[in-house]
Short mmCIF file of N, CA, C and O in Angstrom, two decimals:
data_model
loop_
_atom_site.label_atom_id
_atom_site.label_comp_id
_atom_site.label_asym_id
_atom_site.label_seq_id
_atom_site.Cartn_x
_atom_site.Cartn_y
_atom_site.Cartn_z
N MET H 1 -119.38 182.36 -38.25
CA MET H 1 -118.45 183.46 -38.36
C MET H 1 -118.94 184.39 -39.47
O MET H 1 -119.34 183.95 -40.54
N HIS H 2 -118.89 185.65 -39.20
CA HIS H 2 -119.34 186.66 -40.16
C HIS H 2 -118.31 186.78 -41.31
O HIS H 2 -117.11 186.80 -41.05
N PRO H 3 -118.78 186.85 -42.56
CA PRO H 3 -117.87 186.93 -43.70
C PRO H 3 -116.86 188.08 -43.60
O PRO H 3 -115.71 187.95 -44.03
N GLN H 4 -117.27 189.20 -43.04
CA GLN H 4 -116.34 190.33 -42.92
C GLN H 4 -115.19 190.00 -41.98
O GLN H 4 -114.06 190.44 -42.20
N HIS H 5 -115.45 189.20 -40.96
CA HIS H 5 -114.38 188.80 -40.04
C HIS H 5 -113.37 187.91 -40.75
O HIS H 5 -112.16 188.04 -40.53
N VAL H 6 -113.87 187.02 -41.59
CA VAL H 6 -112.97 186.15 -42.37
C VAL H 6 -112.11 187.01 -43.29
O VAL H 6 -110.89 186.84 -43.37
N ARG H 7 -112.75 187.95 -43.97
CA ARG H 7 -112.02 188.84 -44.88
C ARG H 7 -110.96 189.64 -44.14
O ARG H 7 -109.80 189.71 -44.55
N ASP H 8 -111.34 190.23 -43.03
CA ASP H 8 -110.40 191.04 -42.25
C ASP H 8 -109.23 190.21 -41.74
O ASP H 8 -108.07 190.65 -41.77
N TYR H 9 -109.51 189.01 -41.29
CA TYR H 9 -108.46 188.11 -40.80
C TYR H 9 -107.51 187.74 -41.94
O TYR H 9 -106.29 187.75 -41.78
N PHE H 10 -108.07 187.44 -43.11
CA PHE H 10 -107.24 187.12 -44.28
C PHE H 10 -106.35 188.29 -44.63
O PHE H 10 -105.15 188.12 -44.86
N TYR H 11 -106.91 189.50 -44.68
CA TYR H 11 -106.11 190.68 -45.02
C TYR H 11 -104.99 190.90 -44.01
O TYR H 11 -103.87 191.24 -44.39
N ARG H 12 -105.29 190.68 -42.73
CA ARG H 12 -104.27 190.86 -41.70
C ARG H 12 -103.15 189.84 -41.87
O ARG H 12 -101.95 190.18 -41.81
N LEU H 13 -103.51 188.58 -42.11
CA LEU H 13 -102.49 187.55 -42.31
C LEU H 13 -101.63 187.84 -43.53
O LEU H 13 -100.41 187.69 -43.49
N ALA H 14 -102.27 188.26 -44.62
CA ALA H 14 -101.53 188.57 -45.84
C ALA H 14 -100.58 189.74 -45.60
O ALA H 14 -99.41 189.72 -46.03
N TYR H 15 -101.05 190.76 -44.91
CA TYR H 15 -100.22 191.92 -44.61
C TYR H 15 -99.02 191.53 -43.75
O TYR H 15 -97.89 191.90 -44.03
N GLU H 16 -99.29 190.76 -42.69
CA GLU H 16 -98.21 190.33 -41.79
C GLU H 16 -97.20 189.44 -42.49
O GLU H 16 -96.03 189.41 -42.11
N ALA H 17 -97.63 188.72 -43.52
CA ALA H 17 -96.73 187.86 -44.28
C ALA H 17 -95.97 188.64 -45.36
O ALA H 17 -95.12 188.08 -46.05
N GLY H 18 -96.30 189.92 -45.51
CA GLY H 18 -95.63 190.74 -46.49
C GLY H 18 -96.10 190.52 -47.92
O GLY H 18 -95.39 190.84 -48.88
N LEU H 19 -97.30 189.96 -48.07
CA LEU H 19 -97.84 189.71 -49.40
C LEU H 19 -98.47 190.97 -49.97
O LEU H 19 -98.94 191.82 -49.22
N PRO H 20 -98.49 191.08 -51.29
CA PRO H 20 -99.15 192.23 -51.89
C PRO H 20 -100.66 192.14 -51.66
O PRO H 20 -101.19 191.06 -51.42
N PRO H 21 -101.35 193.28 -51.73
CA PRO H 21 -102.81 193.25 -51.54
C PRO H 21 -103.48 192.33 -52.56
O PRO H 21 -103.17 192.37 -53.74
N VAL H 22 -104.36 191.48 -52.07
CA VAL H 22 -105.11 190.56 -52.93
C VAL H 22 -106.46 190.33 -52.28
O VAL H 22 -106.57 190.26 -51.05
N ARG H 23 -107.50 190.25 -53.11
CA ARG H 23 -108.84 189.97 -52.59
C ARG H 23 -109.02 188.45 -52.51
O ARG H 23 -108.41 187.70 -53.26
N LEU H 24 -109.87 188.01 -51.60
CA LEU H 24 -110.17 186.59 -51.51
C LEU H 24 -110.70 186.06 -52.84
O LEU H 24 -110.37 184.96 -53.26
N HIS H 25 -111.51 186.86 -53.52
CA HIS H 25 -112.07 186.44 -54.80
C HIS H 25 -110.97 186.22 -55.84
O HIS H 25 -111.09 185.35 -56.70
N ASP H 26 -109.89 186.98 -55.74
CA ASP H 26 -108.76 186.79 -56.66
C ASP H 26 -108.13 185.41 -56.49
O ASP H 26 -107.65 184.81 -57.45
N LEU H 27 -108.15 184.90 -55.26
CA LEU H 27 -107.62 183.56 -55.02
C LEU H 27 -108.44 182.51 -55.74
O LEU H 27 -107.92 181.50 -56.23
N ARG H 28 -109.73 182.74 -55.85
CA ARG H 28 -110.62 181.83 -56.56
C ARG H 28 -110.24 181.77 -58.03
O ARG H 28 -110.15 180.69 -58.61
N HIS H 29 -110.01 182.94 -58.63
CA HIS H 29 -109.60 182.98 -60.04
C HIS H 29 -108.23 182.31 -60.22
O HIS H 29 -108.00 181.59 -61.19
N GLY H 30 -107.34 182.58 -59.27
CA GLY H 30 -106.02 181.97 -59.34
C GLY H 30 -106.08 180.46 -59.27
O GLY H 30 -105.38 179.76 -60.01
N ALA H 31 -106.93 179.95 -58.40
CA ALA H 31 -107.09 178.49 -58.27
C ALA H 31 -107.61 177.89 -59.56
O ALA H 31 -107.13 176.86 -60.03
N ALA H 32 -108.60 178.55 -60.18
CA ALA H 32 -109.15 178.06 -61.44
C ALA H 32 -108.08 178.06 -62.53
O ALA H 32 -107.94 177.09 -63.29
N SER H 33 -107.30 179.13 -62.61
CA SER H 33 -106.25 179.21 -63.62
C SER H 33 -105.20 178.12 -63.42
O SER H 33 -104.75 177.50 -64.39
N LEU H 34 -104.82 177.89 -62.16
CA LEU H 34 -103.83 176.85 -61.88
C LEU H 34 -104.36 175.46 -62.23
O LEU H 34 -103.63 174.63 -62.78
N MET H 35 -105.63 175.22 -61.93
CA MET H 35 -106.22 173.92 -62.27
C MET H 35 -106.22 173.71 -63.78
O MET H 35 -105.84 172.64 -64.27
N LEU H 36 -106.64 174.72 -64.52
CA LEU H 36 -106.69 174.60 -65.98
C LEU H 36 -105.29 174.45 -66.57
O LEU H 36 -105.07 173.65 -67.48
N ALA H 37 -104.32 175.20 -66.05
CA ALA H 37 -102.95 175.11 -66.53
C ALA H 37 -102.36 173.72 -66.27
O ALA H 37 -101.53 173.24 -67.03
N ALA H 38 -102.83 173.08 -65.19
CA ALA H 38 -102.35 171.75 -64.84
C ALA H 38 -103.07 170.65 -65.63
O ALA H 38 -102.78 169.47 -65.47
N GLY H 39 -104.03 171.07 -66.46
CA GLY H 39 -104.74 170.09 -67.28
C GLY H 39 -105.95 169.46 -66.63
O GLY H 39 -106.46 168.45 -67.12
N VAL H 40 -106.43 170.06 -65.53
CA VAL H 40 -107.63 169.53 -64.89
C VAL H 40 -108.81 169.74 -65.84
O VAL H 40 -108.94 170.78 -66.47
N ASP H 41 -109.66 168.75 -65.93
CA ASP H 41 -110.81 168.79 -66.81
C ASP H 41 -111.72 169.96 -66.45
O ASP H 41 -111.94 170.26 -65.27
N LEU H 42 -112.24 170.63 -67.47
CA LEU H 42 -113.11 171.79 -67.28
C LEU H 42 -114.30 171.46 -66.39
O LEU H 42 -114.72 172.28 -65.56
N GLN H 43 -114.86 170.27 -66.52
CA GLN H 43 -116.01 169.86 -65.69
C GLN H 43 -115.62 169.84 -64.21
O GLN H 43 -116.40 170.25 -63.35
N VAL H 44 -114.42 169.39 -63.91
CA VAL H 44 -113.95 169.34 -62.52
C VAL H 44 -113.77 170.76 -61.98
O VAL H 44 -114.16 171.06 -60.85
N VAL H 45 -113.20 171.65 -62.80
CA VAL H 45 -113.03 173.05 -62.40
C VAL H 45 -114.40 173.68 -62.14
O VAL H 45 -114.60 174.35 -61.13
N GLN H 46 -115.34 173.42 -63.03
CA GLN H 46 -116.70 173.95 -62.89
C GLN H 46 -117.33 173.49 -61.58
O GLN H 46 -117.89 174.29 -60.83
N GLU H 47 -117.22 172.22 -61.27
CA GLU H 47 -117.80 171.69 -60.03
C GLU H 47 -117.10 172.25 -58.80
O GLU H 47 -117.74 172.55 -57.79
N THR H 48 -115.78 172.40 -58.88
CA THR H 48 -115.02 172.94 -57.76
C THR H 48 -115.43 174.37 -57.44
O THR H 48 -115.58 174.74 -56.28
N LEU H 49 -115.66 175.16 -58.50
CA LEU H 49 -116.03 176.56 -58.31
C LEU H 49 -117.51 176.73 -58.01
O LEU H 49 -117.95 177.79 -57.58
N GLY H 50 -118.30 175.68 -58.25
CA GLY H 50 -119.73 175.74 -58.01
C GLY H 50 -120.50 176.48 -59.09
O GLY H 50 -121.59 176.97 -58.85
N HIS H 51 -119.91 176.56 -60.28
CA HIS H 51 -120.61 177.19 -61.40
C HIS H 51 -121.74 176.29 -61.88
O HIS H 51 -121.65 175.07 -61.79
N VAL H 52 -122.78 176.90 -62.41
CA VAL H 52 -123.95 176.16 -62.88
C VAL H 52 -123.60 175.33 -64.11
O VAL H 52 -124.09 174.21 -64.27
N SER H 53 -122.72 175.87 -64.97
CA SER H 53 -122.39 175.15 -66.20
C SER H 53 -120.91 175.30 -66.52
O SER H 53 -120.28 176.29 -66.14
N SER H 54 -120.40 174.32 -67.26
CA SER H 54 -119.00 174.41 -67.69
C SER H 54 -118.85 175.49 -68.76
O SER H 54 -117.76 176.05 -68.92
N THR H 55 -119.94 175.84 -69.45
CA THR H 55 -119.89 176.93 -70.43
C THR H 55 -119.56 178.24 -69.72
O THR H 55 -118.72 179.02 -70.19
N PHE H 56 -120.20 178.49 -68.59
CA PHE H 56 -119.92 179.71 -67.82
C PHE H 56 -118.46 179.71 -67.37
O PHE H 56 -117.77 180.72 -67.47
N THR H 57 -117.99 178.58 -66.87
CA THR H 57 -116.60 178.47 -66.42
C THR H 57 -115.65 178.74 -67.58
O THR H 57 -114.71 179.53 -67.45
N ARG H 58 -115.91 178.12 -68.72
CA ARG H 58 -115.05 178.30 -69.89
C ARG H 58 -115.04 179.76 -70.32
O ARG H 58 -113.99 180.35 -70.56
N ASP H 59 -116.22 180.37 -70.40
CA ASP H 59 -116.30 181.77 -70.83
C ASP H 59 -115.61 182.71 -69.85
O ASP H 59 -114.92 183.63 -70.24
N THR H 60 -115.79 182.47 -68.56
CA THR H 60 -115.17 183.30 -67.54
C THR H 60 -113.65 183.16 -67.58
O THR H 60 -112.93 184.15 -67.52
N CYS H 61 -113.18 181.94 -67.71
CA CYS H 61 -111.73 181.72 -67.76
C CYS H 61 -111.12 182.26 -69.04
O CYS H 61 -109.99 182.71 -69.04
N THR H 62 -111.88 182.24 -70.13
CA THR H 62 -111.38 182.80 -71.39
C THR H 62 -111.19 184.30 -71.26
O THR H 62 -110.18 184.84 -71.70
N VAL H 63 -112.13 184.98 -70.61
CA VAL H 63 -111.99 186.42 -70.38
C VAL H 63 -110.77 186.70 -69.51
O VAL H 63 -109.97 187.59 -69.80
N ALA H 64 -110.58 185.93 -68.45
CA ALA H 64 -109.43 186.12 -67.58
C ALA H 64 -108.13 185.87 -68.34
O ALA H 64 -107.15 186.59 -68.17
N LYS H 65 -108.13 184.86 -69.18
CA LYS H 65 -106.93 184.55 -69.97
C LYS H 65 -106.60 185.70 -70.91
O LYS H 65 -105.44 186.07 -71.08
N MET H 66 -107.63 186.28 -71.53
CA MET H 66 -107.40 187.39 -72.45
C MET H 66 -106.89 188.61 -71.71
O MET H 66 -106.05 189.34 -72.22
N ARG H 67 -107.35 188.83 -70.48
CA ARG H 67 -106.92 189.99 -69.71
C ARG H 67 -105.51 189.84 -69.15
O ARG H 67 -104.78 190.79 -69.04
N HIS H 68 -105.17 188.61 -68.75
CA HIS H 68 -103.93 188.41 -67.98
C HIS H 68 -102.91 187.52 -68.69
O HIS H 68 -101.91 187.16 -68.09
N GLY H 69 -103.15 187.16 -69.90
CA GLY H 69 -102.20 186.31 -70.61
C GLY H 69 -102.50 184.85 -70.42
O GLY H 69 -103.51 184.45 -69.85
N ASP H 70 -101.60 184.03 -70.90
CA ASP H 70 -101.78 182.58 -70.87
C ASP H 70 -101.87 182.08 -69.43
O ASP H 70 -101.33 182.67 -68.52
N TYR H 71 -102.58 181.00 -69.20
CA TYR H 71 -102.77 180.46 -67.85
C TYR H 71 -101.45 180.19 -67.15
O TYR H 71 -101.32 180.38 -65.97
N GLY H 72 -100.46 179.75 -67.88
CA GLY H 72 -99.21 179.36 -67.27
C GLY H 72 -98.31 180.52 -66.93
O GLY H 72 -97.27 180.34 -66.32
N SER H 73 -98.67 181.74 -67.29
CA SER H 73 -97.77 182.86 -67.03
C SER H 73 -98.12 183.60 -65.78
O SER H 73 -99.10 183.43 -65.17
#
């Protein structure tokens, strides 16, 4: 399946469900934030996201936390 078809299908489903516009990549960040807020080990989050290192995951999540507030909010 072509990635654009997946994206288009996701957008259509989200629209039909009345959800606000969101990118698929935003769901990835949301999943990482929820895992960290739930106390999941950083190494597990890193492996789940497929990051090369937990340092990259930590640094990326720190930037997101600074932009959007605490993980739990």
